[in-house]
C-alpha positions as CSV (number, residue, x, y, z in Angstrom):
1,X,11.8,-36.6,10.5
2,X,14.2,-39.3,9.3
3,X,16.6,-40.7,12.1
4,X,19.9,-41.7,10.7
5,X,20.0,-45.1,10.7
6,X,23.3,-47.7,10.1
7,X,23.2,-49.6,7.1
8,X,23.6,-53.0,7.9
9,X,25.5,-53.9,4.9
10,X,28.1,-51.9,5.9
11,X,28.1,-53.2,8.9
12,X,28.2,-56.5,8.0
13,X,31.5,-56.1,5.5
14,X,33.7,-53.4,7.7
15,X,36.1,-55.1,10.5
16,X,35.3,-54.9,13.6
17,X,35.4,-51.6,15.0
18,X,38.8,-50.4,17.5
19,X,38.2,-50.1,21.2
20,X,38.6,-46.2,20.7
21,X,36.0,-43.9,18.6
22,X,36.2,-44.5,14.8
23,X,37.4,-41.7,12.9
24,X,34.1,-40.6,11.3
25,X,32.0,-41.5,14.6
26,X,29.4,-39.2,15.2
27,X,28.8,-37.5,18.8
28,X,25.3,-35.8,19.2
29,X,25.7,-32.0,20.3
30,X,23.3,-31.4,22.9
31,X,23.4,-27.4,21.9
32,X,22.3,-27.8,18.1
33,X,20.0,-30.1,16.3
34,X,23.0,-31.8,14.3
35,X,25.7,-34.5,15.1
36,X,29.1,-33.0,15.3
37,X,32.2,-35.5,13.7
38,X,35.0,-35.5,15.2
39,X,38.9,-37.4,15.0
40,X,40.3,-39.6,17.4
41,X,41.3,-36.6,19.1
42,X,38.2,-35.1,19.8
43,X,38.7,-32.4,17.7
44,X,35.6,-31.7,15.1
45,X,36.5,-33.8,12.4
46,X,34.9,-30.8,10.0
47,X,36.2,-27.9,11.9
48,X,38.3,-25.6,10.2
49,X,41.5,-24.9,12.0
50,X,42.0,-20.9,11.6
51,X,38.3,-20.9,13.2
52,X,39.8,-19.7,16.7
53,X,41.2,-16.4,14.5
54,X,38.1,-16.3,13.2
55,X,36.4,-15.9,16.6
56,X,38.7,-12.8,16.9
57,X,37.2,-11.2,13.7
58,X,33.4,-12.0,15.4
59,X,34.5,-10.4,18.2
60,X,36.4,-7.5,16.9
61,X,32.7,-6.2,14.7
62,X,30.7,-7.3,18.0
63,X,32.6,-5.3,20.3
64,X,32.9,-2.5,17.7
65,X,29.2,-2.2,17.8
66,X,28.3,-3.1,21.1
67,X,31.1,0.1,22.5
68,X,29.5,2.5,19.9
69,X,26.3,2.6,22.2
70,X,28.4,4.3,24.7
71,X,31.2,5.5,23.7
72,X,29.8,8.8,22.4
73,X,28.5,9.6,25.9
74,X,31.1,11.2,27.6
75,X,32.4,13.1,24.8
76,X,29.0,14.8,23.9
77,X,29.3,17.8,25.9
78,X,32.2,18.4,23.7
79,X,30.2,17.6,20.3
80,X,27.1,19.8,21.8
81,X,29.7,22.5,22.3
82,X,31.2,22.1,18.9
83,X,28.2,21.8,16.9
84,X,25.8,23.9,18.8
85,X,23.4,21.4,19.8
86,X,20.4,22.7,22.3
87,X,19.8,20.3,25.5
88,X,16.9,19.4,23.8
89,X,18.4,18.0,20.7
90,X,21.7,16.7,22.5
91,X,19.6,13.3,23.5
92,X,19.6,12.2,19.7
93,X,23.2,12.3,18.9
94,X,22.0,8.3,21.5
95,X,18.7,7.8,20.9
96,X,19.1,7.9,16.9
97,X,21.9,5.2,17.3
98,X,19.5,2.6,19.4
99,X,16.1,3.4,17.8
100,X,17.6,2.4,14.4
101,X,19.4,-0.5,16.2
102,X,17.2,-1.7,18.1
103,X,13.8,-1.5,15.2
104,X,15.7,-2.6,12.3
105,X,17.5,-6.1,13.9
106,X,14.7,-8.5,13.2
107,X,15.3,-7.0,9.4
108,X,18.7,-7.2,9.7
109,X,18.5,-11.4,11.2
110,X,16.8,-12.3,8.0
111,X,18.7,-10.6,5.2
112,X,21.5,-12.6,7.0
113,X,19.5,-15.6,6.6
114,X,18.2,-14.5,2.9
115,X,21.5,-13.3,1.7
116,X,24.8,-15.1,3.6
117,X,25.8,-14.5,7.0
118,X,29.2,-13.6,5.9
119,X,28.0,-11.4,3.1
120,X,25.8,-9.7,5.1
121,X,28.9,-8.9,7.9
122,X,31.2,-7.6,5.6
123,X,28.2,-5.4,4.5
124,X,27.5,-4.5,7.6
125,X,31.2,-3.5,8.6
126,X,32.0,-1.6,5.2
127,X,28.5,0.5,6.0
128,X,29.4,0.8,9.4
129,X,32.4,2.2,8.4
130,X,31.7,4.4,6.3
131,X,28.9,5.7,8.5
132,X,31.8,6.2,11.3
133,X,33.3,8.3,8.7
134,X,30.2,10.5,8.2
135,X,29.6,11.1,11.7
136,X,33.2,12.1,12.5
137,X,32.9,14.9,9.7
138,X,30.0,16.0,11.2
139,X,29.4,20.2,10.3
140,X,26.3,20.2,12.1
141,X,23.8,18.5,14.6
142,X,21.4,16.8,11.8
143,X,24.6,15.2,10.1
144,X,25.4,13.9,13.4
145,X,22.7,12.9,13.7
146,X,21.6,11.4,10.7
147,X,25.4,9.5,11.2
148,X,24.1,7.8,13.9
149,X,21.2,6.4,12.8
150,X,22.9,5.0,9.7
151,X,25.6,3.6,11.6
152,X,22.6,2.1,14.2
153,X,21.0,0.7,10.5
154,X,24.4,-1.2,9.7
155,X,24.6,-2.4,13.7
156,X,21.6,-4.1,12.3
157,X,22.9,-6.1,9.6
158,X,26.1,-6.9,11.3
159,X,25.4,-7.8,15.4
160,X,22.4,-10.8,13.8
161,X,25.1,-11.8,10.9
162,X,28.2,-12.2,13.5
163,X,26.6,-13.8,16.0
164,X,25.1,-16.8,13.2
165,X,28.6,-17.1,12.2
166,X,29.9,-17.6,15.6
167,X,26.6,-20.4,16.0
168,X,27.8,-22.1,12.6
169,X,31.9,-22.0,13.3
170,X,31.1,-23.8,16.5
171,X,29.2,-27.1,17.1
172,X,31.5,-28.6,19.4
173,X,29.7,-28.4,22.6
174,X,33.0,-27.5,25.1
175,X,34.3,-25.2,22.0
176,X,31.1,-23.6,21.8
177,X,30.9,-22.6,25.6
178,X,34.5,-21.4,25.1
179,X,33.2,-19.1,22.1
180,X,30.2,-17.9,23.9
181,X,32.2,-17.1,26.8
182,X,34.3,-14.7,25.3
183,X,31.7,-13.5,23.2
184,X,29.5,-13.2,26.0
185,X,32.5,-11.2,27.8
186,X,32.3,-8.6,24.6
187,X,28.9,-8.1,24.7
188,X,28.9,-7.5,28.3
189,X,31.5,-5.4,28.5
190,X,31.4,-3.5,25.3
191,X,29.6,-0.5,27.4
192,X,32.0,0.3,30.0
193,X,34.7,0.1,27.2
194,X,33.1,2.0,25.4
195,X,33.3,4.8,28.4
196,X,37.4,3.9,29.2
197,X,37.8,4.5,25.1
198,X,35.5,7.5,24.7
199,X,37.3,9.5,27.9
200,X,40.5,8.5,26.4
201,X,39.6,9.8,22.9
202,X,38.3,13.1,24.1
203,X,40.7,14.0,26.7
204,X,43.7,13.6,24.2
205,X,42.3,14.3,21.0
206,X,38.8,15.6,20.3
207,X,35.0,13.9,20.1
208,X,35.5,13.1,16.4
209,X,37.6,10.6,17.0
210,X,35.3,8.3,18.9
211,X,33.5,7.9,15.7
212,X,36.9,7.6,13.6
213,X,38.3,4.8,15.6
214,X,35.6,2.5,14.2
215,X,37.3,2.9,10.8
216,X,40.3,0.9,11.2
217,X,38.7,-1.4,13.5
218,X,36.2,-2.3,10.8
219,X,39.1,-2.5,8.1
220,X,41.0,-5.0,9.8
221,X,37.6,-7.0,10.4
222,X,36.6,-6.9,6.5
223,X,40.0,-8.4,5.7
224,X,40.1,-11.0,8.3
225,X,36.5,-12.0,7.1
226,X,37.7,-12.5,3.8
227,X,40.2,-14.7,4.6
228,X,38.7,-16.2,7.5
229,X,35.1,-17.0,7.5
230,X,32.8,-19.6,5.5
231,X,29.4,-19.6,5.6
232,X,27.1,-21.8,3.2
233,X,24.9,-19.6,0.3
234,X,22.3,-17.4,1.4
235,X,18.5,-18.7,0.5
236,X,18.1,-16.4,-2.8
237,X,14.9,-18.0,-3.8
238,X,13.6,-17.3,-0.2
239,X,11.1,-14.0,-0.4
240,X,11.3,-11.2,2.3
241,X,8.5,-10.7,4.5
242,X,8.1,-6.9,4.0
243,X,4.8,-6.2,5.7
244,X,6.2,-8.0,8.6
245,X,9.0,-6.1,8.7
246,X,7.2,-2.8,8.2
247,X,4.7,-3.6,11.1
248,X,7.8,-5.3,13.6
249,X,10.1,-2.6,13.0
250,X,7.6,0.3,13.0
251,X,6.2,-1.3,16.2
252,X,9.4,-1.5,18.2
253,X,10.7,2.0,16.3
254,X,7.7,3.9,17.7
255,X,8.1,2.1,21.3
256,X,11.6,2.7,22.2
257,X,11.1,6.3,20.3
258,X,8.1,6.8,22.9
259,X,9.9,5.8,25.6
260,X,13.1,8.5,24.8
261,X,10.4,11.2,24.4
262,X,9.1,10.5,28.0
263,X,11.9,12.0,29.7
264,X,11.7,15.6,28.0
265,X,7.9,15.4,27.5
266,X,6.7,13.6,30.4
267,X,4.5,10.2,30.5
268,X,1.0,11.9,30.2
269,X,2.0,14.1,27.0
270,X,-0.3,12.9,24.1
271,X,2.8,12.1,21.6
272,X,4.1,9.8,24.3
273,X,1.1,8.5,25.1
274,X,0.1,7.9,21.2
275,X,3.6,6.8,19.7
276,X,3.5,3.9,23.1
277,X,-0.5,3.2,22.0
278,X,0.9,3.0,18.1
279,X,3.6,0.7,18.7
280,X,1.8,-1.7,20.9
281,X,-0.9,-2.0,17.8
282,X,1.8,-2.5,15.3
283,X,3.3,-5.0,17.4
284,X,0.0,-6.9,17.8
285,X,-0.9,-6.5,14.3
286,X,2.6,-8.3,13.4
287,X,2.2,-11.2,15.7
288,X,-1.0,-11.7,13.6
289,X,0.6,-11.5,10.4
290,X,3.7,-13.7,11.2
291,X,0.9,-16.6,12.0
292,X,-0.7,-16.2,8.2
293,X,2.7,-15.1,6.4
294,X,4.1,-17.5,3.9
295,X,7.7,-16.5,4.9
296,X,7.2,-14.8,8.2
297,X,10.0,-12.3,9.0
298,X,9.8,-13.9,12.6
299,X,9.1,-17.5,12.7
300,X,6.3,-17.6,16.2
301,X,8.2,-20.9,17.0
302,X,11.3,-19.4,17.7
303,X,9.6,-16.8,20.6
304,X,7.2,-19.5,21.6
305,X,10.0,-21.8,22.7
306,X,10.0,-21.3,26.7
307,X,13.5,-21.3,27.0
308,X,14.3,-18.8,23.8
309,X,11.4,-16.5,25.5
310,X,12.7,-16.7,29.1
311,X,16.0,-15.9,27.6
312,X,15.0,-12.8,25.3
313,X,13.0,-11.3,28.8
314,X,15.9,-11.8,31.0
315,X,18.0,-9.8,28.5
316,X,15.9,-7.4,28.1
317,X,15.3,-7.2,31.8
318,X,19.0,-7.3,32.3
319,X,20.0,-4.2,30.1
320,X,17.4,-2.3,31.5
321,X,19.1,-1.9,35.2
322,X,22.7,-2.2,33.3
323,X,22.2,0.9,31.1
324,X,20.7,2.7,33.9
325,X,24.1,2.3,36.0
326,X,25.8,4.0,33.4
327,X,24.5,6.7,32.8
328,X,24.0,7.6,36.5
329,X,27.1,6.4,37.7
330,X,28.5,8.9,34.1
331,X,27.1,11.8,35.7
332,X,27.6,11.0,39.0
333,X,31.1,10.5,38.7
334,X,32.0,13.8,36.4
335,X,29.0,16.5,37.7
336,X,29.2,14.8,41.5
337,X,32.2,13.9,42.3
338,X,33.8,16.4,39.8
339,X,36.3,13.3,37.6
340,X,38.0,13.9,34.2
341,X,36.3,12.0,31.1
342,X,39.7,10.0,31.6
343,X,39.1,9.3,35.4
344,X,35.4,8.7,35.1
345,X,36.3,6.2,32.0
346,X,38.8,4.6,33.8
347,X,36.6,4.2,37.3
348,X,34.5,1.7,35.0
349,X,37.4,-0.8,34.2
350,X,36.7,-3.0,37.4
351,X,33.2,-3.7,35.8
352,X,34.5,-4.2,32.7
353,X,37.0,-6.8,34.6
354,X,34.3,-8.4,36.5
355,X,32.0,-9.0,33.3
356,X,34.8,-10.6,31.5
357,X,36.1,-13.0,34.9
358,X,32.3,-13.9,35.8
359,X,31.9,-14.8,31.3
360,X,35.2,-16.8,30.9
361,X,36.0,-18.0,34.4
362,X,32.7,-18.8,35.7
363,X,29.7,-19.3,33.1
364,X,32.2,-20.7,30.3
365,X,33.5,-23.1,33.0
366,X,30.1,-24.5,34.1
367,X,27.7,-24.1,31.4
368,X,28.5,-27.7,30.5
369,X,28.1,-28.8,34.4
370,X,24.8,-26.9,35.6
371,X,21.4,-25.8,34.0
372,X,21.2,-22.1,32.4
373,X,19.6,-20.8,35.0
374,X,21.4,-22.0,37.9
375,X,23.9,-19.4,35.9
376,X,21.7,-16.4,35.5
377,X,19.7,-16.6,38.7
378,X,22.2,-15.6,41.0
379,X,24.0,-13.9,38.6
380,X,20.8,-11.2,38.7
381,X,20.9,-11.3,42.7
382,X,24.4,-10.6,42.4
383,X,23.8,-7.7,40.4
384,X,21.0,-6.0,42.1
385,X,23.0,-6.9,45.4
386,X,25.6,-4.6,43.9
387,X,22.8,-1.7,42.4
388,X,21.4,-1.7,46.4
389,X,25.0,-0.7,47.1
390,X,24.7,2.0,44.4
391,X,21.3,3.2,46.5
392,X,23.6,4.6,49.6
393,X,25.4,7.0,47.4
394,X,25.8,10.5,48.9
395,X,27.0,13.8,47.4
396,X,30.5,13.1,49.1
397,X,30.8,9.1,48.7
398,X,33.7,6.9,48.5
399,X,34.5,5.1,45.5
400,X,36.8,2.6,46.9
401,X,34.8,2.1,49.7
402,X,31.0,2.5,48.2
403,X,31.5,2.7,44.3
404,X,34.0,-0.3,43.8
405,X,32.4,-2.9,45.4
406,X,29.1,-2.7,43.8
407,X,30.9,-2.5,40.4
408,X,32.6,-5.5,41.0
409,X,29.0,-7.1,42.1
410,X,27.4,-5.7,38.7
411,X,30.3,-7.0,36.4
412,X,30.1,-10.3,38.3
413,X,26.7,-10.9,37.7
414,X,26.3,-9.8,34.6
415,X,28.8,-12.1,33.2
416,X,27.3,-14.9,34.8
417,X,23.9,-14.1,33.0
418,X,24.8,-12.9,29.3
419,X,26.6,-15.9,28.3
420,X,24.7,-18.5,29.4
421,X,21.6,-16.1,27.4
422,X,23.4,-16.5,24.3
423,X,24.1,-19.6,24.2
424,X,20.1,-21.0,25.3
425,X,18.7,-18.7,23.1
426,X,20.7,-19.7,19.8
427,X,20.9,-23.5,21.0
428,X,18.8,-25.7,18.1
429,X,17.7,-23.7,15.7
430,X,17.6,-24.7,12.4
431,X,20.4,-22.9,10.2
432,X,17.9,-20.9,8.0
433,X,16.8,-19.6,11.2
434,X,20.1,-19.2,13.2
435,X,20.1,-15.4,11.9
436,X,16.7,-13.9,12.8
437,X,17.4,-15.6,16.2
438,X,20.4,-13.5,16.9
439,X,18.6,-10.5,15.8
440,X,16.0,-11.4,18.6
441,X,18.4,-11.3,21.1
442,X,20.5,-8.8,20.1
443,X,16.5,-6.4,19.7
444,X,16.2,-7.2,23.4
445,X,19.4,-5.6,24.3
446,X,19.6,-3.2,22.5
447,X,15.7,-2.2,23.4
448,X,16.0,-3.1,26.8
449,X,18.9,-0.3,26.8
450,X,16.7,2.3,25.0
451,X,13.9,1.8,27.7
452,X,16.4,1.4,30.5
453,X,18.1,4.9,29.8
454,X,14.6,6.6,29.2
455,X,12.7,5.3,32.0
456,X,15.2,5.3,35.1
457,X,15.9,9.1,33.8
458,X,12.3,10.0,33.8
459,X,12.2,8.2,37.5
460,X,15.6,10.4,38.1
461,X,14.5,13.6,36.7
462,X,10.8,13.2,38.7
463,X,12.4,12.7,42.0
464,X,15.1,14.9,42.1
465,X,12.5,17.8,41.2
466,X,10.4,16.6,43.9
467,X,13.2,16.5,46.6
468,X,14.7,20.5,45.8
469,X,11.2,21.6,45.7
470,X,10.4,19.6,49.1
471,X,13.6,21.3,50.6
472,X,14.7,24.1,49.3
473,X,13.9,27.0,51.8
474,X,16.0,29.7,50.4
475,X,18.7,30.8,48.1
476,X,21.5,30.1,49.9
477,X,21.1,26.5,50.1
478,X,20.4,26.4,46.3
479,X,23.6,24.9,45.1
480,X,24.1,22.2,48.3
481,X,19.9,21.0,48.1
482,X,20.4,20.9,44.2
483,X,23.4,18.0,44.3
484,X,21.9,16.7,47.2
485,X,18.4,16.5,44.7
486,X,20.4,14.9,41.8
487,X,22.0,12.1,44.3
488,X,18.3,11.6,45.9
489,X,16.8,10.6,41.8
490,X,20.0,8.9,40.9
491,X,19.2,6.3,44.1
492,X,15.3,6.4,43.4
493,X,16.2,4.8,40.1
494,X,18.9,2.8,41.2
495,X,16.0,1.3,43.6
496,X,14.1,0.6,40.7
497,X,17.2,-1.1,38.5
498,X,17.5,-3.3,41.2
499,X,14.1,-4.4,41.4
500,X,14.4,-5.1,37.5
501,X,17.3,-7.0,38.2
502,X,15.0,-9.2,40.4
503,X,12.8,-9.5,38.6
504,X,15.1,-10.9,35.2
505,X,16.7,-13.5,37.9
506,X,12.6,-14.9,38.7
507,X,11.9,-15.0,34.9
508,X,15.1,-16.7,34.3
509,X,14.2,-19.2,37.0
510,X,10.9,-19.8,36.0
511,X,11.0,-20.2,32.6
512,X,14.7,-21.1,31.2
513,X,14.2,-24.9,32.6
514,X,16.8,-26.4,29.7
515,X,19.3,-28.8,30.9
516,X,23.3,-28.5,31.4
517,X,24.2,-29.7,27.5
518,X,26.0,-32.3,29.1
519,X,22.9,-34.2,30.2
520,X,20.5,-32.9,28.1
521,X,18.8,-35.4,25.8
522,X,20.3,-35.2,21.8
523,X,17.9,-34.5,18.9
524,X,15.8,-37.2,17.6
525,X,17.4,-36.0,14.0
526,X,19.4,-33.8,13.0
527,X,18.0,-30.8,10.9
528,X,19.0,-30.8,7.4
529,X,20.2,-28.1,5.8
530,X,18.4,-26.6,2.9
531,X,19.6,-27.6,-0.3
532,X,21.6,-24.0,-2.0
């Protein structure tokens, strides 16, 4: 690599320099592998001013897809009612949304890469869109279905694109942890908004209109794109690694499709057991290819890196035990304790508080003073502190007293760990690789959620038939032993959430060992950019 050097020539005929920075001095930024100019003000000499609205428009299609994961959930009983869905084909109206998702992001990262970042997000939201639109007009299950999954396909171009954008608009290191804060807070958060916006939709109005609401959202993006963002040319001459992305995306499609069927099937049925076994050879068979492929779909030095890798499992890890809390504390709160879609939405804001406080108040204030980890360590132990709260649920619990506090423990924690993730994970990479690095992460959330929800149900389901058939002595404690049953497998899993969490904070600890940016040593050289 070529350091940049002074020229002494130039050195020898300018005037000696002021005691403050020269106006084109170069400060190294400790999160990329570039030098970042900046004025006498410290502001990034090649910054574009409007980049601040910008952020909004990131964060605007970010939360829009991150909410669309949930938001659906408390009005499907009304959508199975209206559509005539069975209660073995309601799970899909989810599942098709994250198996499409969470298999097609690593595609998704490098058509960002291959074709512009800010093409591929207006793309994204116009599909998205438009796939909204579909779903809201349902007529039946399979168009609701099929919606879903096309919506989940367009998630895919557009979480990888906005997050490479947010990467490229900000180099400044203290900007950059303000970016990644709030975006951070989004990502976080986008769940249990998705709940607050989904009761409010279908207590007023009707299901439909959780899907319709993404429509002027995404409008309203598009435009502010247009005017907004700059991005440099997508890499037309670059070729796209299709067996690697048949072989990644099958892999992870027939994993997280595996792990939905487990609940309804159980772990020892054969398609369970075959789809796992299928995806696990795909996968292994596309780590081989990406070492031999000319343009690998995903570069092995991005997942080798020890703090990238510690950073994609602690996600993963992460969303596991999160996605788990919400669907138990969803039914919990409207079968249990008998709320409204309205009141059970609502009864998720102090999370949704708590993620955004810890994200922008906590991590965004010390992610320049204190390694990664010292962020996401206890941020894990403060999560499953509050999920060992969640364990002492009853059929008659308080939520002031019980539910509240181990909300506000969650949120906490969870926005101490997901922006300091971000940021590690996307810190130096090389531009043409800036996308498929945002897919990565955003494939281990959205995966993590898609085993999360099936696995802690399957625990659920398991032990809540084990405890009614263990008690139940007669017909007249039917009803009592029954609640008592779904409370006993909501707290089994929650056990095993926890433990999750625990285990994301010791992977997190062990192997995200980067530096506060602060101290951290610069780049030898910067990384060019590829010549458009």
């Amino acid at each position: 690599m070529t350091r940049h050097i002074p020229s002494h020539k130039a050195s020898a005929s300018a005037p000696a320099p002021a005691p403050e920075a020269p106006a084109d001095a170069a400060l190294p930024d400790p999160w990329s592998s570039g030098r970042v100019r900046v004025t006498p003000t410290g502001e990034p000499r090649d910054a574009d001013p409007r980049r601040w609205w910008g952020l909004v428009i990131i964060a605007l299609a970010q939360l829009m897809v991150v909410l669309d994961a949930t938001i659906v959930n408390i009005a499907l009983p009304s959508a199975q009612r209206d559509l005539g869905m069975s209660d073995g084909n309601r799970q899909w109206v989810i599942t098709a949304y994250t198996l499409a998702f969470g298999g097609l992001l690593l595609l998704g990262g490098r058509i960002a890469d291959l074709v512009g970042r800010k093409r591929t997000f207006i793309i994204g939201l116009i599909g998205f869109a438009a796939a909204s639109a579909l779903g809201g007009a349902a007529t039946g299950s399979a168009m609701l279905f099929g919606a879903r999954a096309l919506q989940g396909a367009f998630a895919a171009l557009l979480a990888p694109s906005a997050l490479s954008l947010l990467t490229t608009t900000f180099t400044d290191p203290k900007e950059r942890g303000k970016a990644f804060g709030i975006y951070g807070a989004l990502a976080g958060s986008g769940s249990a908004i998705g709940f607050i916006v989904g009761g409010l939709l279908t207590e007023y109005l009707n299901w439909r209109w959780c899907l319709y609401v993404n429509i002027p959202i995404a409008i309203v993006a598009v435009f502010g794109a247009f005017a907004l963002l700059h991005d440099r040319p997508g890499h037309a001459g670059a070729r796209l690694d299709v067996p690697g992305a048949v072989l990644g995306c099958g892999g992870l499609v027939a994993i997280v499709y595996g792990f939905s069927e487990a609940e309804p099937r159980g772990w020892t049925d054969p398609l369970v057991l075959g789809l796992l076994a299928a995806g696990v050879v795909l996968l292994m068979a596309f780590v081989w290819w990406q070492s031999r492929a000319r343009t690998p779909l995903l570069p092995l030095h991005i997942v080798k890196d020890r703090n990238r890798a510690g950073c994609f499992l602690t996600m993963g890890l992460a969303v596991i035990g999160m996605f788990g809390l919400f669907l138990f504390m969803t039914y919990y709160l409207q079968v249990i304790l008998v709320y409204s879609p309205l009141k059970t939405g609502l009864a998720f804001l102090p999370l949704t508080a708590a993620i955004i406080i810890g994200s922008t108040q906590i991590s965004a204030r010390l992610m320049n003073r204190v390694p990664p980890r010292l962020l996401m360590v206890p941020g894990m132990i403060l999560a499953a502190g509050g999920m060992v709260i969640l364990t002492q649920l009853t059929v008659d619990s308080s939520y002031a007293t019980e539910i509240l506090p181990a909300l506000l423990l969650m949120g906490l924690g969870m926005g101490l760990t997901f922006m300091p993730v971000f940021a590690t994970a996307t810190a130096g990479v090389a531009p043409q690789d800036s996308g498929v690095t945002s897919a990565t992460v955003n494939t281990a959330q959205q995966v993590g959620g898609s085993i999360g929800t099936a696995l802690l149900n399957t625990i659920a389901t398991t032990s809540s038939a084990t405890y009614i058939a263990a008690h139940l002595h007669g017909p007249a404690q039917q009803a009592l032993i029954a609640r008592e049953g779904v409370v006993h497998g909501y707290t089994v899993a929650i056990w095993w959430a926890a433990g999750i969490m625990l285990l994301a904070g010791l992977v997190a600890g062990l192997m995200v060992t980067a530096k506060a940016p602060r101290h951290g040593a610069p780049a030898e050289a910067p990384v060019p950019e590829p010549v458009s």
